[in-house]
CSV table of C-alpha atoms (C1' of nucleotides) in Angstrom, one decimal:
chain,number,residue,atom,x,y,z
A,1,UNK,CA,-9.8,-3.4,-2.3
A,2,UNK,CA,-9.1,-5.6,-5.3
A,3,UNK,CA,-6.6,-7.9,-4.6
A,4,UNK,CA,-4.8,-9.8,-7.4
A,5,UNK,CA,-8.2,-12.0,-9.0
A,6,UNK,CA,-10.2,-8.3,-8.5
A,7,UNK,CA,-7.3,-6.7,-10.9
A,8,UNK,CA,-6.8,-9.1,-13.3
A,9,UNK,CA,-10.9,-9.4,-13.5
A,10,UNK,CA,-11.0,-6.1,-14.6
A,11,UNK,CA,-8.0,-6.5,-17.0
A,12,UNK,CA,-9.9,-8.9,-18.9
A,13,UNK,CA,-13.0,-6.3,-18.9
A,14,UNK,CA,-10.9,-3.9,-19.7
A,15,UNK,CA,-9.6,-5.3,-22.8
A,16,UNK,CA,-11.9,-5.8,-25.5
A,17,UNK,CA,-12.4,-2.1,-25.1
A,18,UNK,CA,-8.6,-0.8,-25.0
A,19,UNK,CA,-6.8,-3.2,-26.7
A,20,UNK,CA,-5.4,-1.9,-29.9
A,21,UNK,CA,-7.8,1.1,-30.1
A,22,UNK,CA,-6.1,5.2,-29.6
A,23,UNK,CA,-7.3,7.1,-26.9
A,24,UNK,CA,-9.2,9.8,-29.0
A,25,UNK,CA,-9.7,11.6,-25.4
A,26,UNK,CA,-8.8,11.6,-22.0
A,27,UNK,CA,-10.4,13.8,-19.5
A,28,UNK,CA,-9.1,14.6,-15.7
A,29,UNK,CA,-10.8,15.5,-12.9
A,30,UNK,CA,-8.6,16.5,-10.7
A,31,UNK,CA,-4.8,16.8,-10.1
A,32,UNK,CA,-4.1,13.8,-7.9
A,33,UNK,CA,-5.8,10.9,-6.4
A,34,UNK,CA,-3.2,9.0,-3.9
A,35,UNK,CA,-0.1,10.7,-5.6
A,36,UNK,CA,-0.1,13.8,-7.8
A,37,UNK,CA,-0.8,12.6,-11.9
A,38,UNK,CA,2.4,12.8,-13.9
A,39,UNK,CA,3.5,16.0,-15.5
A,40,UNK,CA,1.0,16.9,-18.8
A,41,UNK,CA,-0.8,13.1,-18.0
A,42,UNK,CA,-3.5,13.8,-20.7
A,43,UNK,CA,-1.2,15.2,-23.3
A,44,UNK,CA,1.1,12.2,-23.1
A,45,UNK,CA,-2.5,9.7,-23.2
A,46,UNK,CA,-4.4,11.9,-26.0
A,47,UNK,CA,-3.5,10.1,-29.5
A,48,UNK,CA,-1.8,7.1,-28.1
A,49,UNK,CA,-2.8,3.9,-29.3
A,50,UNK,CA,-2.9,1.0,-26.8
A,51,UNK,CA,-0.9,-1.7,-27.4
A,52,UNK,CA,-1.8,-4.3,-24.6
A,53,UNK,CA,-3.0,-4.8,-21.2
A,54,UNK,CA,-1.3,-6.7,-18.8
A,55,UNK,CA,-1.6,-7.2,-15.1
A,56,UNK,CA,1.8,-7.0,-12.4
A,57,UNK,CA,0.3,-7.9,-9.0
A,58,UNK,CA,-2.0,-6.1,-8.2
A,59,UNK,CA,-1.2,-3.4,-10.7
A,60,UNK,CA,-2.3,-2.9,-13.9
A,61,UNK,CA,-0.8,-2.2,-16.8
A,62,UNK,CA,-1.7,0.1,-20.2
A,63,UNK,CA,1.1,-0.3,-23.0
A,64,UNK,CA,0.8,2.9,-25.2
A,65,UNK,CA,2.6,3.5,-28.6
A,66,UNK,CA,4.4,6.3,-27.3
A,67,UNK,CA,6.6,3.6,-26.2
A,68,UNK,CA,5.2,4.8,-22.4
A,69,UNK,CA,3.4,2.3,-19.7
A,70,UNK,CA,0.4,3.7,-17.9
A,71,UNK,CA,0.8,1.7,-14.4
A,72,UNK,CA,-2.8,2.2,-12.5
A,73,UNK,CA,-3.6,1.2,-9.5
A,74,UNK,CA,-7.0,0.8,-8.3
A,75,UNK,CA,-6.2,1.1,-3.8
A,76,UNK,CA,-9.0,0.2,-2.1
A,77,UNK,CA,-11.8,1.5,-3.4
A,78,UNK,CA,-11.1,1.8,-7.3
A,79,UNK,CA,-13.0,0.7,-9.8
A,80,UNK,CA,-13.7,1.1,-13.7
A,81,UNK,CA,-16.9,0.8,-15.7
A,82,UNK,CA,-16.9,0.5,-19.7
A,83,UNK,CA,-19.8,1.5,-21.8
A,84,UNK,CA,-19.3,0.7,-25.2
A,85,UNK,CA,-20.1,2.8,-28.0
A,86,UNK,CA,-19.4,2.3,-31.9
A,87,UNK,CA,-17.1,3.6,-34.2
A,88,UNK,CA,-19.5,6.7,-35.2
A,89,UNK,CA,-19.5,8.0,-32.0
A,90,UNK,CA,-18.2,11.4,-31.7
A,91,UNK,CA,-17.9,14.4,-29.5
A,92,UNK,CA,-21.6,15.0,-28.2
A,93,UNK,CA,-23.0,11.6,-28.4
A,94,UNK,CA,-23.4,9.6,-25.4
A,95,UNK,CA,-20.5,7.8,-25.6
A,96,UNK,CA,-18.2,11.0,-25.5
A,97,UNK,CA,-20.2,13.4,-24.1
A,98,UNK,CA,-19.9,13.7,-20.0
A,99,UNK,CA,-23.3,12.9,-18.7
A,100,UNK,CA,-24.4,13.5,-15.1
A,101,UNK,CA,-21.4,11.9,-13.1
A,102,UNK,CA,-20.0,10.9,-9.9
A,103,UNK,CA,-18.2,13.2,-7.9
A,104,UNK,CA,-15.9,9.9,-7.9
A,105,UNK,CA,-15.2,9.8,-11.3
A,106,UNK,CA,-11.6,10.9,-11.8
A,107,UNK,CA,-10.7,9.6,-15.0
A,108,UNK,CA,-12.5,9.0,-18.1
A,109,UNK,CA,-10.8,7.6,-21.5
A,110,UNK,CA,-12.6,7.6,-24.8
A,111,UNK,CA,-11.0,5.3,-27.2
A,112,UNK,CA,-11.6,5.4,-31.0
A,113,UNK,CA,-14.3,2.8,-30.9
A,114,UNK,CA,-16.6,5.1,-28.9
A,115,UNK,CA,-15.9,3.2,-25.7
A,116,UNK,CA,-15.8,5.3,-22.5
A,117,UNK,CA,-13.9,3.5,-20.1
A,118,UNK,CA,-14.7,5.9,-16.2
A,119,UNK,CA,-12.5,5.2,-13.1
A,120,UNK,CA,-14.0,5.5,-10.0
A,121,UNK,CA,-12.8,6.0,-6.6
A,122,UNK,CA,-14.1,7.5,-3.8
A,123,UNK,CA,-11.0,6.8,-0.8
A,124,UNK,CA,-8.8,7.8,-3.5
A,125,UNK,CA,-5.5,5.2,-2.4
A,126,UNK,CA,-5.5,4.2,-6.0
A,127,UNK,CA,-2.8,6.3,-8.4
A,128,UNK,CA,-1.6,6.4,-12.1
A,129,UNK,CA,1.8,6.7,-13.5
A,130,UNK,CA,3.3,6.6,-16.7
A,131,UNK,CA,6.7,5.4,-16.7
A,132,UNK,CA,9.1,4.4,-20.3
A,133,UNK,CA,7.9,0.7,-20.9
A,134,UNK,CA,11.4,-0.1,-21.5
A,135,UNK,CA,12.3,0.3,-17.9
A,136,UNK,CA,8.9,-0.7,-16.3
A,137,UNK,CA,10.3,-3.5,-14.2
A,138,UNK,CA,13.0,-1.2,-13.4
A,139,UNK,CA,10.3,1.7,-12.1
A,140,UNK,CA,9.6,2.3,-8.4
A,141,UNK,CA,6.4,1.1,-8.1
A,142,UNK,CA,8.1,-2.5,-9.7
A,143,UNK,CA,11.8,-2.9,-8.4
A,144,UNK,CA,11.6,-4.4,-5.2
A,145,UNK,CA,8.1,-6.5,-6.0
A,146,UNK,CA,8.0,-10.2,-5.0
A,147,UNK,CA,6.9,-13.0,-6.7
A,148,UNK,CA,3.8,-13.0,-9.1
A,149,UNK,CA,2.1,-16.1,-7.0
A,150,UNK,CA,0.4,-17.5,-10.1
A,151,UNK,CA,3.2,-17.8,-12.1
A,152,UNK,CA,5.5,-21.0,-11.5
A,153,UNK,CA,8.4,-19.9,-9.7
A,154,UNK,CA,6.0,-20.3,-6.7
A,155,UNK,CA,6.2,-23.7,-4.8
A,156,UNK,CA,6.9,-25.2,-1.0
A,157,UNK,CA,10.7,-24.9,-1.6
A,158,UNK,CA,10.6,-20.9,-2.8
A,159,UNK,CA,8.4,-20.1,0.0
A,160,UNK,CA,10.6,-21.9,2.4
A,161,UNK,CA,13.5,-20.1,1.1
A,162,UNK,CA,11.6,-16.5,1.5
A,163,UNK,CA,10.3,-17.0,4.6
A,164,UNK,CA,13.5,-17.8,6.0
A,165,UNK,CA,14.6,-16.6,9.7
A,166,UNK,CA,11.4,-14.5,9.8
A,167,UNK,CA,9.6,-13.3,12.3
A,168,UNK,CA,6.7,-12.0,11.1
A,169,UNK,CA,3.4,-13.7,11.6
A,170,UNK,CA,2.4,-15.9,8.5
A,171,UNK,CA,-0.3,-13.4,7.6
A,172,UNK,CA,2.2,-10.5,7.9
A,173,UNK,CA,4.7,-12.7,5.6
A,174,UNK,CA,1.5,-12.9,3.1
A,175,UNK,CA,0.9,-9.8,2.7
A,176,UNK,CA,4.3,-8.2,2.3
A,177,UNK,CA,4.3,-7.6,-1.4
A,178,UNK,CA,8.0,-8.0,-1.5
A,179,UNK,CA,8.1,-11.7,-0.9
A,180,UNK,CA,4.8,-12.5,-3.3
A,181,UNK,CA,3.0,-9.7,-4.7
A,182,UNK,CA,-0.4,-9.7,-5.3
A,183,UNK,CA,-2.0,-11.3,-2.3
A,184,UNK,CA,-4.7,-9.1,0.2
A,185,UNK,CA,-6.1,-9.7,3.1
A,186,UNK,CA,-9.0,-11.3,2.2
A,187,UNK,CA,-7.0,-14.2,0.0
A,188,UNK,CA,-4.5,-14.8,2.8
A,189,UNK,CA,-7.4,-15.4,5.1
A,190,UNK,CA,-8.6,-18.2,2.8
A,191,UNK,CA,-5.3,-19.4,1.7
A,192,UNK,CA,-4.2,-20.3,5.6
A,193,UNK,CA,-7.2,-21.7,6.3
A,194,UNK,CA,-7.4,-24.1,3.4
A,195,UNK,CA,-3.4,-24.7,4.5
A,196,UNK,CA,-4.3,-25.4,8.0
A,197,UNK,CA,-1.6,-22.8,8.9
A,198,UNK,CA,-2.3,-20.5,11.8
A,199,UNK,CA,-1.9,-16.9,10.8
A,200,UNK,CA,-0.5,-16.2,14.0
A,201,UNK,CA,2.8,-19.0,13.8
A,202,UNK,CA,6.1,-17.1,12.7
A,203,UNK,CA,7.1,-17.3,9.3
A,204,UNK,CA,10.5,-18.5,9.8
A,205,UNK,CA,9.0,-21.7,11.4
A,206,UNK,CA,7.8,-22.9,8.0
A,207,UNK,CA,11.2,-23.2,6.7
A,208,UNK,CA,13.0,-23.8,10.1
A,209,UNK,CA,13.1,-27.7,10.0
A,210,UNK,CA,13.0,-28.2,6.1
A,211,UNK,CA,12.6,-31.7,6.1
A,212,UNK,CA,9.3,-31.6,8.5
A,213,UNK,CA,7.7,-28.5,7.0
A,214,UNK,CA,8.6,-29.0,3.4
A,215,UNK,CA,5.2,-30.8,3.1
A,216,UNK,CA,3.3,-27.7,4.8
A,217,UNK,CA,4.9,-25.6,2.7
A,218,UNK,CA,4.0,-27.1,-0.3
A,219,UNK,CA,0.6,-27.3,0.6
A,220,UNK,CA,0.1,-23.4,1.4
A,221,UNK,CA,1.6,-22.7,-2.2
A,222,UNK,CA,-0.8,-25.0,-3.7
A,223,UNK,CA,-3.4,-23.6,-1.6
A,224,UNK,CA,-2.4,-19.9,-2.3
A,225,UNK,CA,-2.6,-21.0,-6.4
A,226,UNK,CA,-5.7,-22.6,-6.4
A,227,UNK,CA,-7.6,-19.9,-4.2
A,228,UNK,CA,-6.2,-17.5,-6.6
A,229,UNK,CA,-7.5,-18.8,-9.8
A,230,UNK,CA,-10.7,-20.2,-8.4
A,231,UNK,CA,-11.7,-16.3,-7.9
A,232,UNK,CA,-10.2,-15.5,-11.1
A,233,UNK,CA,-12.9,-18.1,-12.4
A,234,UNK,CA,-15.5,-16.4,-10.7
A,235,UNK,CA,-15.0,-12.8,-11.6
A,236,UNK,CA,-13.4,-12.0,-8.2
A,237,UNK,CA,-15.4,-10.8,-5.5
A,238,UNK,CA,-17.6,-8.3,-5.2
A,239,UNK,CA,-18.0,-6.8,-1.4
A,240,UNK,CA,-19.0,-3.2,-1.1
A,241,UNK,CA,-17.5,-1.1,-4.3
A,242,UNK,CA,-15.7,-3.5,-6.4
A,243,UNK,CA,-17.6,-4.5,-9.5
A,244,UNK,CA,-16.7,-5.8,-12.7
A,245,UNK,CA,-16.4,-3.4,-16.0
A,246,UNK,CA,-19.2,-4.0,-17.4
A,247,UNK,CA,-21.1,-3.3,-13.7
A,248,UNK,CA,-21.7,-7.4,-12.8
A,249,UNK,CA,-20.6,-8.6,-9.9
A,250,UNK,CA,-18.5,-11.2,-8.7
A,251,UNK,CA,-19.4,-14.4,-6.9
A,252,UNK,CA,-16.0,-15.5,-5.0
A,253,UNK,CA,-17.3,-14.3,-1.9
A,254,UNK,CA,-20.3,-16.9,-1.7
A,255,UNK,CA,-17.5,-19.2,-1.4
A,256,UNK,CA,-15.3,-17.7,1.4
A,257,UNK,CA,-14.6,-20.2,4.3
A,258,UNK,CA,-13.5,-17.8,6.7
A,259,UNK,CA,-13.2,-14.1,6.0
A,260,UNK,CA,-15.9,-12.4,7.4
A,261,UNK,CA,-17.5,-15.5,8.9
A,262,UNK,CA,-16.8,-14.4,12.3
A,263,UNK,CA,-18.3,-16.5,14.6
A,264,UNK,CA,-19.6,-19.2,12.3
A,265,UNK,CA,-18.8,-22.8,12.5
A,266,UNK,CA,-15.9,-23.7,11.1
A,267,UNK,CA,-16.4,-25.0,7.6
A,268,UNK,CA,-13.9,-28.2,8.0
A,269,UNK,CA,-15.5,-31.2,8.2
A,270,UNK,CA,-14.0,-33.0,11.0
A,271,UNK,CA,-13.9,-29.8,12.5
A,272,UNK,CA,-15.9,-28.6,15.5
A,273,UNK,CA,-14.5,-24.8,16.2
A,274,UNK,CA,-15.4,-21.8,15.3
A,275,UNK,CA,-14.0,-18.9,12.9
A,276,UNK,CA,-12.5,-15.6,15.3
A,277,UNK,CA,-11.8,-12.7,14.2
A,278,UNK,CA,-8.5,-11.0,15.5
A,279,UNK,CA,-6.5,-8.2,14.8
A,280,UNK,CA,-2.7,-8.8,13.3
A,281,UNK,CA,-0.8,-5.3,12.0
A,282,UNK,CA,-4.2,-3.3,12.3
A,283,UNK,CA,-6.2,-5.7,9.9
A,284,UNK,CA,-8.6,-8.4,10.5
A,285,UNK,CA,-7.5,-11.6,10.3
A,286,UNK,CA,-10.3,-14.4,10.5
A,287,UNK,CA,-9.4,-18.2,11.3
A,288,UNK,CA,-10.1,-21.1,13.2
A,289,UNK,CA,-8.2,-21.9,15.8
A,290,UNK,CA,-8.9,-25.6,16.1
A,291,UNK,CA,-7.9,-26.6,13.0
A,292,UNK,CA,-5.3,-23.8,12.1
A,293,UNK,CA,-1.7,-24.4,14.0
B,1,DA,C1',17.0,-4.2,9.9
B,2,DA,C1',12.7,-5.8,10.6
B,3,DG,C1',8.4,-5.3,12.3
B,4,DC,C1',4.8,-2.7,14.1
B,5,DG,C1',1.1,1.2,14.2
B,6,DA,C1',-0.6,5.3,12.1
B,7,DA,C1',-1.8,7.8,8.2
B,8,DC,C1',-4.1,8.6,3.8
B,9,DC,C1',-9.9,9.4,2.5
B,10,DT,C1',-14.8,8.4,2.0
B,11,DG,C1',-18.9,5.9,2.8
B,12,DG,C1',-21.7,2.4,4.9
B,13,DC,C1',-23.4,0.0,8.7
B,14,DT,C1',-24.4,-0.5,13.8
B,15,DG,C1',-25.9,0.8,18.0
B,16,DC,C1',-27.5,4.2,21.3
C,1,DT,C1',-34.2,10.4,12.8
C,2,DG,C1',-29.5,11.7,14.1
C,3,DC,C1',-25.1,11.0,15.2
C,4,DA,C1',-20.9,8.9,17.0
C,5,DG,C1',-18.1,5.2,16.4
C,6,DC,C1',-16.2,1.5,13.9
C,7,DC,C1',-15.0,-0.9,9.8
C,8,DA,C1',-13.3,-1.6,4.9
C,9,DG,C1',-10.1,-5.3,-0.5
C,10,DG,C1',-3.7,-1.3,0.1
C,11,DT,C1',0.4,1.1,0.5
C,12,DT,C1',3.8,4.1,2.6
C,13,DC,C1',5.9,6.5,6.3
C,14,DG,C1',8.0,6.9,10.6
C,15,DC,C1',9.1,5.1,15.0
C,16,DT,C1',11.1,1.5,17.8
DNA sequence: AAGCGAACCTGGCTGC
DNA sequence: TGCAGCCAGGTTCGCT
């Protein structure tokens, strides 16, 4: 699934096609994908004009004029394509018209300037809702949300403060999108790694002698940034069914030190173990032993 | 309360 | 070739 530089890829795809432009059409496949759509979903989309993208975790955001947020996200195996059309096109033309599609294809928005913008998704985990944007921080999917990890509030001392007492495994602390939001499983994999943190030490220990691990700390939210943005830079990664907008793939996975490198070498130059592969909460973690503690 | 494992669903790959 | 089994980027629910 997309993780946080897989969503905000596709924002950026996403919005030289949406932004500013009214949805002239929206057409729905079927009532639900994770969760049941929202009560009359295409009659509250059809005629609204979209007034900005934006990007919360791993969610993504459509602004409308209607003064309602449509809040998408894309689960594991969601995934948008834009073909762009021009301002002639119409009902009929290729643009509009529904060609020979997936049985995948949920969603398809038209937008004034004859883009059709298709989403995708075969496991169906991913959802829409539309929500007022004037409580959208307030809405369910957003209350109890950590952190956004690339925006400053993140640093040694924060996560030393969040991690607090607990007991969790690192990874497990990672992932919980109530502490920082926005990080998967592939990107904690990396992050530790770079950090030279072992997945498997308890969160709490990070922060349990401040003065030690404050150094540690700072270095896995520097690590956590920069792995971040580098796969921002390179369009996210593209395993399996992820794919940018406009169909291109990402390269972020060429550079992946650990995940999925199960029994390689381990990349760290004064290193001479190998990467494992072991199971933490029912998902693969992959790390090196030697070098991770 | 926190921390696990299972469940949701489909498709792709591996090995027999 | 066919099929069973395992695995997948996430989140939520229910049980300790």
């Amino acid at each position: 699934m997309p993780e946080l530089p897989e969503v905000e890829t596709v924002r950026r795809g996403l919005e030289p096609a949406m932004a500013g432009q009214r949805l002239i059409a929206v057409e729905q496949r079927r009532k639900d994908l994770r969760f049941p759509f929202p009560a009359r979903f295409k009659e509250r989309l059809e005629g609204q004009r979209v007034t900005g993208l934006s990007r919360r975790a791993k969610y993504l955001v459509l602004h409308l004029s209607s003064e309602e947020a449509l809040i998408m996200h894309l689960g594991m195996s969601g995934r948008f394509t834009v073909e762009m059309g021009d301002k002639t096109s119409k009902p009929g033309d290729f643009h509009y018209e529904t060609t020979g599609t997936s049985p995948h294809d949920h969603i398809v928005f038209h937008m004034e300037n004859g883009a059709r913008i298709t989403y995708n998704d075969p496991r169906r985990f991913g959802f829409m809702d539309l929500v007022p944007s004037a409580s959208l921080s307030e809405s369910k999917h957003f209350k109890a949300m950590g952190i956004e990890p690339l925006g400053n509030e993140l640093d040694g001392e924060l996560i030393q403060t969040l991690f607090t007492d607990k007991k969790a495994p690192l990874k497990a602390a990672l992932l919980d999108q109530r502490l920082i939001a926005g990080l998967g499983n592939i990107y904690v994999c990396e992050a530790l790694h770079r950090s030279g943190l072992s997945p498997k030490r308890l969160a709490g220990t990070l922060s349990g002698n401040r003065g030690l691990m404050k150094g540690k700390a700072e270095l896995l939210a520097t690590t956590i940034r920069d792995v971040l943005t580098e796969a921002v830079q390179a369009g996210g990664s593209s395993l399996r069914d992820y794919a940018q907008t406009d169909g291109s793939l990402g390269y972020f996975q060429h550079r992946f030190k650990v995940y999925g490198r199960e029994g390689e070498k381990c990349p760290t130059g004064s290193c001479s173990g190998a990467i494992e592969r072991i199971v933490q909460s029912g998902r693969s973690t992959f790390y090196c032993r030697t070098c991770q503690k």
